[in-house]
Short mmCIF file of C-alpha atoms in Angstrom, two decimals:
data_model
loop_
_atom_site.label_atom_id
_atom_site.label_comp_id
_atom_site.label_asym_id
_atom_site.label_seq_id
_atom_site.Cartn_x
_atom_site.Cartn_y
_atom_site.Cartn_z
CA UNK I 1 -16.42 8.68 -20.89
CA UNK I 2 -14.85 12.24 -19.95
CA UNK I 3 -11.70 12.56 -18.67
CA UNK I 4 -11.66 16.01 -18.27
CA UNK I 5 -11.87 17.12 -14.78
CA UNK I 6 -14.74 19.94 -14.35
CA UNK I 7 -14.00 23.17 -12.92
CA UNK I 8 -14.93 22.30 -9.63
CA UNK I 9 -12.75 19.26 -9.62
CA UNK I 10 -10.22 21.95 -10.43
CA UNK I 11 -10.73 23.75 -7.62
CA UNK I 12 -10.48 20.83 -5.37
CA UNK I 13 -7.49 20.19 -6.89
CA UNK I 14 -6.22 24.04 -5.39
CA UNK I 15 -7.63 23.29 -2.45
CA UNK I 16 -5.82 20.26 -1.72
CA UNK I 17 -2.78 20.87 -2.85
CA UNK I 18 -2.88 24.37 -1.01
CA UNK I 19 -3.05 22.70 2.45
CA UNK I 20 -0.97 19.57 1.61
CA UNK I 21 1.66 21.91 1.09
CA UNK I 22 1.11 24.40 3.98
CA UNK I 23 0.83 21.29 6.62
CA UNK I 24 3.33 18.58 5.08
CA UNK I 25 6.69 18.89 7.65
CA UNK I 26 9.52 19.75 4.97
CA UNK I 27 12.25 17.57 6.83
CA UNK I 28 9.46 14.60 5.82
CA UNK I 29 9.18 15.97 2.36
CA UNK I 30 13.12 15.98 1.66
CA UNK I 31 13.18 12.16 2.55
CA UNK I 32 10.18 11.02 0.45
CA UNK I 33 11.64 13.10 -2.58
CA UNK I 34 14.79 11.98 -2.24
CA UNK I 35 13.66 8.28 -1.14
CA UNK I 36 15.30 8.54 2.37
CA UNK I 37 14.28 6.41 5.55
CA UNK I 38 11.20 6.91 6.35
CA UNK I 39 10.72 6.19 10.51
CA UNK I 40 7.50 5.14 11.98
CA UNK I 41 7.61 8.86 13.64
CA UNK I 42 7.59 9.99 10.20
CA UNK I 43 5.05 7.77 8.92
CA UNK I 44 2.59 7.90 11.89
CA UNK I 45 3.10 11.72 11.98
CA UNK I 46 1.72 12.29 8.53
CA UNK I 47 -1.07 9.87 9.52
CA UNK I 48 -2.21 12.05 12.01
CA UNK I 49 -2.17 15.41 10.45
CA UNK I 50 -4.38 14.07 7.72
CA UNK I 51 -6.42 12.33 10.81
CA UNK I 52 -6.81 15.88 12.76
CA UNK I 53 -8.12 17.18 9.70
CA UNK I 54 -10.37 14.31 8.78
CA UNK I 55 -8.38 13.05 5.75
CA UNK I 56 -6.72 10.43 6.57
CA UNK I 57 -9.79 8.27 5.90
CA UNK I 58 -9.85 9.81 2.66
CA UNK I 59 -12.23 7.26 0.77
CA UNK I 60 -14.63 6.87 3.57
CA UNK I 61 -18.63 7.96 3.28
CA UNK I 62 -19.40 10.58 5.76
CA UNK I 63 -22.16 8.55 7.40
CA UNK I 64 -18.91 6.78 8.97
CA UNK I 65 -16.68 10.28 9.40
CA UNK I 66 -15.29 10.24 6.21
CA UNK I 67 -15.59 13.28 3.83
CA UNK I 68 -17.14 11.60 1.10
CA UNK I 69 -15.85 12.17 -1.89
CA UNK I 70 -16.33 11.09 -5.25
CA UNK I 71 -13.80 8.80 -7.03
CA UNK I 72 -12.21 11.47 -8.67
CA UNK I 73 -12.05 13.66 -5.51
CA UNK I 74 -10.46 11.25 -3.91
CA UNK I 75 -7.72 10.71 -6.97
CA UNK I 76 -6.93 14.39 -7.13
CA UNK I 77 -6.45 14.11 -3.07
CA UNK I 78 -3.76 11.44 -3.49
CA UNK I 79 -2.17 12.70 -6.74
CA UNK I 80 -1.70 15.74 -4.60
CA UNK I 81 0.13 14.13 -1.72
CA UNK I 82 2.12 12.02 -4.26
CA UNK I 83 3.42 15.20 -5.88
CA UNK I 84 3.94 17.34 -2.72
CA UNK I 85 6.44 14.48 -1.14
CA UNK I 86 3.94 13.52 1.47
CA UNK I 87 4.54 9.63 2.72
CA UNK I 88 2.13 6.98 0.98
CA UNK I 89 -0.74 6.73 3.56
CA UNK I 90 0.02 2.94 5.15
CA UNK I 91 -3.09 1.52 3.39
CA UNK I 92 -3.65 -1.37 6.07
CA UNK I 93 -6.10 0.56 8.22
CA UNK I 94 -7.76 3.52 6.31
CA UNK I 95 -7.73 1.74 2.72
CA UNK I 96 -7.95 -2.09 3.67
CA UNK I 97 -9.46 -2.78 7.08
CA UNK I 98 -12.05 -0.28 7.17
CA UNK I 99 -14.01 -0.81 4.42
CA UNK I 100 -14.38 -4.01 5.68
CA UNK I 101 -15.89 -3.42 9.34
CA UNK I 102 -17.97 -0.89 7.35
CA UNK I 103 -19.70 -3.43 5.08
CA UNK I 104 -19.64 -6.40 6.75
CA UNK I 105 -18.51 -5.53 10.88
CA UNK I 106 -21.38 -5.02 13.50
CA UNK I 107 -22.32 -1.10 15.04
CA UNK I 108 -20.35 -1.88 18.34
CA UNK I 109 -17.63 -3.33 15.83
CA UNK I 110 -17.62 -0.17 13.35
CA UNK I 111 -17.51 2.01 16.92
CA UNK I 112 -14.90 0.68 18.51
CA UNK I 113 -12.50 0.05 15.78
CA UNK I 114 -12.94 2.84 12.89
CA UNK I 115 -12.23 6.29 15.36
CA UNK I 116 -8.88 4.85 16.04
CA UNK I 117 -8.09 3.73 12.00
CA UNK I 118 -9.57 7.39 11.11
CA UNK I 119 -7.30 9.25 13.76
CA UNK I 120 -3.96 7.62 12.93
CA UNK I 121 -3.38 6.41 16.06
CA UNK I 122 -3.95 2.94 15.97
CA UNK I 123 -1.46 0.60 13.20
CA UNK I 124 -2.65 -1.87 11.75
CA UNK I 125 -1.26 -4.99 10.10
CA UNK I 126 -2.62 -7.36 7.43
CA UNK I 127 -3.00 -11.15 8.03
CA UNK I 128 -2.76 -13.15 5.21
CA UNK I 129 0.11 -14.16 3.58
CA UNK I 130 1.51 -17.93 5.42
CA UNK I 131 4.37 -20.06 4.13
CA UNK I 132 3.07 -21.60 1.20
CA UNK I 133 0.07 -19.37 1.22
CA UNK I 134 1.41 -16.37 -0.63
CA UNK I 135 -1.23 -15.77 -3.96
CA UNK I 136 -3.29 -18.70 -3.02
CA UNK I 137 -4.89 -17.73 0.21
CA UNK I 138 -7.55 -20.05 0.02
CA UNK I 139 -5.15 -22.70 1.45
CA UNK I 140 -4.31 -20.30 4.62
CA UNK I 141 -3.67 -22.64 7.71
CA UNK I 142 -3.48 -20.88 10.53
CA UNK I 143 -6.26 -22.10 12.46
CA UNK I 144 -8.87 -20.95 15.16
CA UNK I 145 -10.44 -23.08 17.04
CA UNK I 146 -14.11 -21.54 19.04
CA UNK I 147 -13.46 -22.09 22.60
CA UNK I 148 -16.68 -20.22 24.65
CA UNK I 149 -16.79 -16.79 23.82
CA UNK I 150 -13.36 -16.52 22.61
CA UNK I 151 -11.00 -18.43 19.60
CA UNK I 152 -7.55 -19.58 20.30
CA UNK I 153 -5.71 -18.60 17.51
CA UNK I 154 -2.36 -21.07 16.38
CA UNK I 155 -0.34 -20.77 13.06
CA UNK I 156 1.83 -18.45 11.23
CA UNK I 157 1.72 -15.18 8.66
CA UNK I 158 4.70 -14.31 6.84
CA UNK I 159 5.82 -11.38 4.72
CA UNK I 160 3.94 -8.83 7.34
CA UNK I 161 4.70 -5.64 6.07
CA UNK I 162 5.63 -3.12 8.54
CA UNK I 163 4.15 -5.84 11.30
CA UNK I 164 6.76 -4.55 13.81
CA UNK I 165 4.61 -1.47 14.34
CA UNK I 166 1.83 -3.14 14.72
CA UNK I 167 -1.25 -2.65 17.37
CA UNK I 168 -3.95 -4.43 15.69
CA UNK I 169 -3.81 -7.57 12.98
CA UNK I 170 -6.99 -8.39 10.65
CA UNK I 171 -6.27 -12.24 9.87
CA UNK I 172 -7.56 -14.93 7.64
CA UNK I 173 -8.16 -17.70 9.76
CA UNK I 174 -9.28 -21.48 8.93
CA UNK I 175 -12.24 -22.02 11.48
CA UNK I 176 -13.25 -25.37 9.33
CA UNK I 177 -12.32 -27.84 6.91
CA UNK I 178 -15.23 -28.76 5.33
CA UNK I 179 -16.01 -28.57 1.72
CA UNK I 180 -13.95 -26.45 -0.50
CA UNK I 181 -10.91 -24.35 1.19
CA UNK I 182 -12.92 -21.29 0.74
CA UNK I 183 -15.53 -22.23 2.55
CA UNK I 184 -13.67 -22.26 6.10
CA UNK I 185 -11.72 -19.19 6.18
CA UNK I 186 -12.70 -16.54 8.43
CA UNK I 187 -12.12 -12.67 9.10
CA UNK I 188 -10.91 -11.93 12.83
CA UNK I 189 -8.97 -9.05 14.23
CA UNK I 190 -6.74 -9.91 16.75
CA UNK I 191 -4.95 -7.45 19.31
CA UNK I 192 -1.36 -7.92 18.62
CA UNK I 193 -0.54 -7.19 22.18
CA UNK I 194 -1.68 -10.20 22.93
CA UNK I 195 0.39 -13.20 24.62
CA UNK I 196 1.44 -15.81 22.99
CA UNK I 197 2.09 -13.12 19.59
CA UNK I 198 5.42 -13.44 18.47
CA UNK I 199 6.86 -10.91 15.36
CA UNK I 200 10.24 -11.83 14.32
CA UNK I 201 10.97 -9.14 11.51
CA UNK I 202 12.96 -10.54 7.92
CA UNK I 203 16.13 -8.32 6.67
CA UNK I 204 15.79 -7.88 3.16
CA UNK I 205 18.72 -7.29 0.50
CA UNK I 206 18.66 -3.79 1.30
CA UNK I 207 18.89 -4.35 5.14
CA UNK I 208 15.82 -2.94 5.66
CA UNK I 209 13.11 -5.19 7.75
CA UNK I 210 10.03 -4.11 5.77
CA UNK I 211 8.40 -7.30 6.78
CA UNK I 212 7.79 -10.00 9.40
CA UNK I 213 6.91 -13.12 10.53
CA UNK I 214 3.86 -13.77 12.90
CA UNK I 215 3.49 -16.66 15.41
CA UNK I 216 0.25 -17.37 17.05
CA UNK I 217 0.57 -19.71 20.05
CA UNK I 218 -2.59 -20.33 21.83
CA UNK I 219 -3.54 -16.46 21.55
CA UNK I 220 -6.87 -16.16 23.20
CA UNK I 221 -8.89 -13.44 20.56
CA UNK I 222 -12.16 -12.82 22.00
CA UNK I 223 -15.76 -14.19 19.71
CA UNK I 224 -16.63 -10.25 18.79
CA UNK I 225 -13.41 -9.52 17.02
CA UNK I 226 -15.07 -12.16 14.65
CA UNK I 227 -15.98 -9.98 11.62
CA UNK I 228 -19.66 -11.04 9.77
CA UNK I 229 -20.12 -14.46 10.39
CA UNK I 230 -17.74 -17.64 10.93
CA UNK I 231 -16.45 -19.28 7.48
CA UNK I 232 -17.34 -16.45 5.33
CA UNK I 233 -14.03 -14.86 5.77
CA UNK I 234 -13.23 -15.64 1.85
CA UNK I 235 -16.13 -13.22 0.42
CA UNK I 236 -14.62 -10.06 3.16
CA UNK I 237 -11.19 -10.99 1.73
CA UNK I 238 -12.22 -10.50 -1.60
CA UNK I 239 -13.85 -7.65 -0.97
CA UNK I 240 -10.62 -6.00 0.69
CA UNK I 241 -8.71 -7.16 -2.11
CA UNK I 242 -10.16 -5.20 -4.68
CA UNK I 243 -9.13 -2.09 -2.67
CA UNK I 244 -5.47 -3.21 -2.47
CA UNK I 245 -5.17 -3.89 -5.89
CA UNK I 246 -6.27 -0.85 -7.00
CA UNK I 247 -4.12 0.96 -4.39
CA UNK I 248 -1.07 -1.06 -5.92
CA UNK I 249 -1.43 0.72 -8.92
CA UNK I 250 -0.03 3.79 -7.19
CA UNK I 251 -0.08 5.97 -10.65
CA UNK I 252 0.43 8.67 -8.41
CA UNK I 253 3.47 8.01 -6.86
CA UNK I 254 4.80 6.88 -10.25
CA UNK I 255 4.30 10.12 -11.48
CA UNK I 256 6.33 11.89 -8.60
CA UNK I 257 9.49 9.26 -9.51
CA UNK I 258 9.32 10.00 -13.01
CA UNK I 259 10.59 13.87 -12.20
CA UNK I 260 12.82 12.20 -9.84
CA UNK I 261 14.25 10.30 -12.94
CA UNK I 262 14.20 13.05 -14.77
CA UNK I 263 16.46 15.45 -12.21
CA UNK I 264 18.97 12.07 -11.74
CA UNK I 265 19.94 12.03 -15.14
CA UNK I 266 20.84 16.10 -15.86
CA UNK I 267 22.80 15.71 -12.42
CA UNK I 268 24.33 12.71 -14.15
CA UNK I 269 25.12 13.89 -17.62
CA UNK I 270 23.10 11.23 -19.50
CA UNK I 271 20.09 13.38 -20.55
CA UNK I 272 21.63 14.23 -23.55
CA UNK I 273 22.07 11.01 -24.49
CA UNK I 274 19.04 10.34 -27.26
CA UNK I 275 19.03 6.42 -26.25
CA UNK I 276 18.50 6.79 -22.78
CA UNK I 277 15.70 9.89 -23.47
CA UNK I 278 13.95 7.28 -25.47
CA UNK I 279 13.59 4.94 -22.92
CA UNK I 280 12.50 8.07 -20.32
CA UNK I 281 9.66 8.40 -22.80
CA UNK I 282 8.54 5.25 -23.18
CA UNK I 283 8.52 4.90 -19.65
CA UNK I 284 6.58 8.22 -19.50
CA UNK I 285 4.01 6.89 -22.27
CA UNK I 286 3.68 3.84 -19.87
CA UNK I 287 2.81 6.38 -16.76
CA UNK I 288 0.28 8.16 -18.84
CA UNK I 289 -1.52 5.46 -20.48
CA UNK I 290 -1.91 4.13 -16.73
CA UNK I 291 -3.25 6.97 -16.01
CA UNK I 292 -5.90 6.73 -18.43
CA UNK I 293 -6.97 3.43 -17.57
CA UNK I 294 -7.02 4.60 -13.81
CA UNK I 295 -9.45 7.45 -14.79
CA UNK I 296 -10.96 4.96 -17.12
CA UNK I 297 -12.24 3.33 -13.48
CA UNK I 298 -13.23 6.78 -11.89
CA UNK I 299 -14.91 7.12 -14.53
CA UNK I 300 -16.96 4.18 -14.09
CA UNK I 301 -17.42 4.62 -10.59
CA UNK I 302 -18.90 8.24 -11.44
CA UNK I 303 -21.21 6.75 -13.36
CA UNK I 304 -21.87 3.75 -10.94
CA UNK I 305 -20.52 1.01 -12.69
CA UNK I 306 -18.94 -1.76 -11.19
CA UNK I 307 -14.74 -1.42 -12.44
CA UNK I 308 -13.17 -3.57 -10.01
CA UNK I 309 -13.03 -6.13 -13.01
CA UNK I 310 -10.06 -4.39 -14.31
CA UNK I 311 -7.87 -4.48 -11.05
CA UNK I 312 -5.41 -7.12 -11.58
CA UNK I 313 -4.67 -5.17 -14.64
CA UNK I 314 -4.31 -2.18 -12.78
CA UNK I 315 -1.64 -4.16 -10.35
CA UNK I 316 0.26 -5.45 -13.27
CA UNK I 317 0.75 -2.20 -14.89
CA UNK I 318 1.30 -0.74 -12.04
CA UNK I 319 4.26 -2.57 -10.53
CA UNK I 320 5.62 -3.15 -13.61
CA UNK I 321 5.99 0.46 -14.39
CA UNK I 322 7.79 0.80 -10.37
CA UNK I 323 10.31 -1.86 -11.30
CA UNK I 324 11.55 0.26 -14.73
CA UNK I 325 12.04 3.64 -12.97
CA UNK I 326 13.93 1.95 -10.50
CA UNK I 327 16.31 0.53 -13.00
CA UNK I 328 16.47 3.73 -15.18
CA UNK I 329 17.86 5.24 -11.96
CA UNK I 330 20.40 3.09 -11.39
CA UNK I 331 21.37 3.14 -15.05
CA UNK I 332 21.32 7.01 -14.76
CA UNK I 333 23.34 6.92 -11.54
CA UNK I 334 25.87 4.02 -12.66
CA UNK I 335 28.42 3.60 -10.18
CA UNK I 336 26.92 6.05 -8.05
CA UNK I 337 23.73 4.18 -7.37
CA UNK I 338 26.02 1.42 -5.60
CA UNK I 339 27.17 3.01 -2.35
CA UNK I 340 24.70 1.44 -0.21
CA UNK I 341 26.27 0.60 3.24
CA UNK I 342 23.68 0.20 5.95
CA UNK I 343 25.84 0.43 8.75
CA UNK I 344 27.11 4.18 7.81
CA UNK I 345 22.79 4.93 7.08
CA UNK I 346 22.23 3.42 10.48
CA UNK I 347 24.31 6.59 11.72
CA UNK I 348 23.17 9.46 9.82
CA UNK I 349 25.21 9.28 6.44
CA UNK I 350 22.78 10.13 3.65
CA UNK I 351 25.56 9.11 0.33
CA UNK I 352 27.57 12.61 1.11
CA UNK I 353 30.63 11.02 -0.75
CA UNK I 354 32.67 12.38 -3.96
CA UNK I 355 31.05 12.66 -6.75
CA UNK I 356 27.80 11.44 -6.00
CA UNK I 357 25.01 13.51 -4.91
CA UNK I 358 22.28 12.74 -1.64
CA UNK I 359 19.84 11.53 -4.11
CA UNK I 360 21.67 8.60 -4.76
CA UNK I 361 22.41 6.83 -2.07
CA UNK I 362 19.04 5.00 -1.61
CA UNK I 363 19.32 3.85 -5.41
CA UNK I 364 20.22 0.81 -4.77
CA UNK I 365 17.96 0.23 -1.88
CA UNK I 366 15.02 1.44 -3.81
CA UNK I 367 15.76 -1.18 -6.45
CA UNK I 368 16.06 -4.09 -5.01
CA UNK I 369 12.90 -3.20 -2.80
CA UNK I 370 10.74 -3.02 -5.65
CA UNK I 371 11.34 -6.47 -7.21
CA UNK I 372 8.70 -7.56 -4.55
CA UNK I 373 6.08 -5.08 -6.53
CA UNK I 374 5.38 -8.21 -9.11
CA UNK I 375 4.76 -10.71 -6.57
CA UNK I 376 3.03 -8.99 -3.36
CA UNK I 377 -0.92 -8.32 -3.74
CA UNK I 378 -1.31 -11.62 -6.08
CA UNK I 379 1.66 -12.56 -8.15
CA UNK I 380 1.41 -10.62 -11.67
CA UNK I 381 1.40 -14.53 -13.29
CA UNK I 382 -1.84 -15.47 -11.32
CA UNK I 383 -3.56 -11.76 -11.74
CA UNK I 384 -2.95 -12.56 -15.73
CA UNK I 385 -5.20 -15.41 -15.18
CA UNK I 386 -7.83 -13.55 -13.14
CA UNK I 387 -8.00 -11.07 -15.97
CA UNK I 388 -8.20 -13.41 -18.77
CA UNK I 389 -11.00 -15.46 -17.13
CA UNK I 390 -12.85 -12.13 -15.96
CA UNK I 391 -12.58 -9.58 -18.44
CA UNK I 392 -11.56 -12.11 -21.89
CA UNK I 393 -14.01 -14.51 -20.79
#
């Protein structure tokens, strides 16, 4: 195993971070660094900058317009972002979605669908979560029933993330109930235009409405948005959930907060205090040793290796390590990281108040968003048990 990247990684590396920085809007940098709202204009915009210039679907092979890059390539490209303030690409569509229509979708299906995922134009939401279906999606109930050349589609998702944007949905659907659970799930994408759709979004403690609820009532989803065949939706989930896991890690972005740390406690005064260094280290030694086991992966996949083994331990690092810098912040901040009245944010007030500083006035919003990090993508409890029956055996 060699973890040292090679000169031409290296210059990659320049390369990327060269035009990152020479095409990334400041005003959108300032908010990411700073953990400001983010709007979909924001979001969507960055999406199709790295779409115009072929990025966007970063980790695609090039017989499908991606650039193809390796595994470490494609690392460097989002440790670059990550450190140049550039929003995390919404994963949904590039990361999730199309690596799914590429290995198991149809050519009219992989036409129609990936131009739109690669541009950044069309948004796409994920399907899967229902009420009482959160880590165990085999029990999924929303169900679609084959009517003709079309399925009418009737149930509810929950805990949508960023659904209110949404154009297109890829869903988990039960089209039988035969045998085991598994067994009758399938993989549909479903035009969330569509009548009968209903997204009611969910205000979260820090009055933001990161996620939704879907309704399906009798939405008519035509027999081709059917992705590989009917009640083998279970083996495409799988296969998309390896991608999301390993996306969850988000070493990258961990990396970028840890400087963020860093510059909230000298503005604060409690750098000098040896106690709370300490724990900036360890939280550092945490970030690094992820790190490792990241490139640990790459470096499988260089060598063609199957690593995907080791991503529920990749998730539970992962969002562990988000939760601490969060609450290393707010200790840094103290009283400052409280001020967090949505109403004034609503109207342009970024936390200019005395004796606080723009930086933290999202503390507290950042915080409390990141408890979900241990539960969304497979609660950290139920990836334990994935690991220990995978990789202990």
């Amino acid at each position: 195993m060699d973890l040292a990247f090679t000169p031409e990684e290296q210059a990659f590396r320049d390369e990327v971070r060269t035009w990152v920085r020479s095409n990334l809007p400041p005003e959108i940098a300032h908010k990411v660094h700073n953990a400001l709202r983010l709007t979909r204009a924001d979001m969507q915009g960055w999406a199709k900058i790295l779409g115009k210039k072929g990025w966007l679907g970063f980790g695609w092979p090039k017989e499908f317009g991606g650039p193809g890059w390796t595994a470490v390539q494609k690392h460097l490209f989002e440790e670059e972002c990550a450190l140049a303030g550039a929003p995390r690409i919404i994963p949904f569509g590039p990361v999730m979605v199309a690596p799914v229509i590429m290995a198991f979708g149809n050519a009219e299906q992989q036409k129609r669908f990936l131009p739109g995922i690669a541009s950044g134009e069309v948004w796409w939401s994920q399907g899967y979560s229902e009420p009482g279906s959160g880590s165990d999606l085999a029990s999924v109930k929303t169900r679609a029933e084959r009517v003709g050349d079309k399925y009418i589609v009737n149930g509810q998702k929950t805990w949508t993330t960023l659904g209110q944007h949404g154009d297109w949905m890829f869903n988990l659907v039960r089209t039988s109930t035969e045998g085991k659970p598994q067994t009758g799930i399938s993989f549909l994408l479903l035009d969330m235009k569509s009548k009968g759709v209903t997204v009611r979004p969910i205000k979260l403690l820090d009055g933001e409405c990161e996620v939704n609820e879907v309704f399906f009532d009798n939405v008519e989803v035509p027999a081709e948005n059917l992705i590989g065949e009917e009640n083998k939706g279970w083996t495409y989930a799988k296969h998309l959930l390896s991608h999301e896991r390993t996306n969850i890690a988000d070493v990258n972005r961990s990396k970028r907060e840890l400087e963020r740390l860093k510059r909230i406690a000298k503005t604060e005064g409690v750098w000098d205090d040896q106690r709370f260094r300490d724990q900036i280290a360890l939280l550092e030694v945490d970030i690094v040793a992820l790190e490792m086991l990241v490139l640990r992966v790459l470096s499988a996949e260089k060598s063609g290796k199957n690593s995907l083994d080791i991503a529920g331990l990749l998730k539970i690092k992962g969002s562990e390590i988000q939760q601490r810098y969060a609450e290393l912040m707010m200790l840094a901040a103290g009283p400052f990281a409280m001020p967090f009245i949505e109403e004034a944010m609503e109207a342009g007030w970024q936390g200019d108040f005395p004796g606080g500083v723009t930086a933290n006035a999202p503390l507290a919003s950042t915080y409390f968003n990141l408890r979900k990090t241990t539960i969304y993508g497979g609660s950290n409890e139920v990836q334990r048990n994935i690991v220990a029956q995978t990789v202990l055996g």
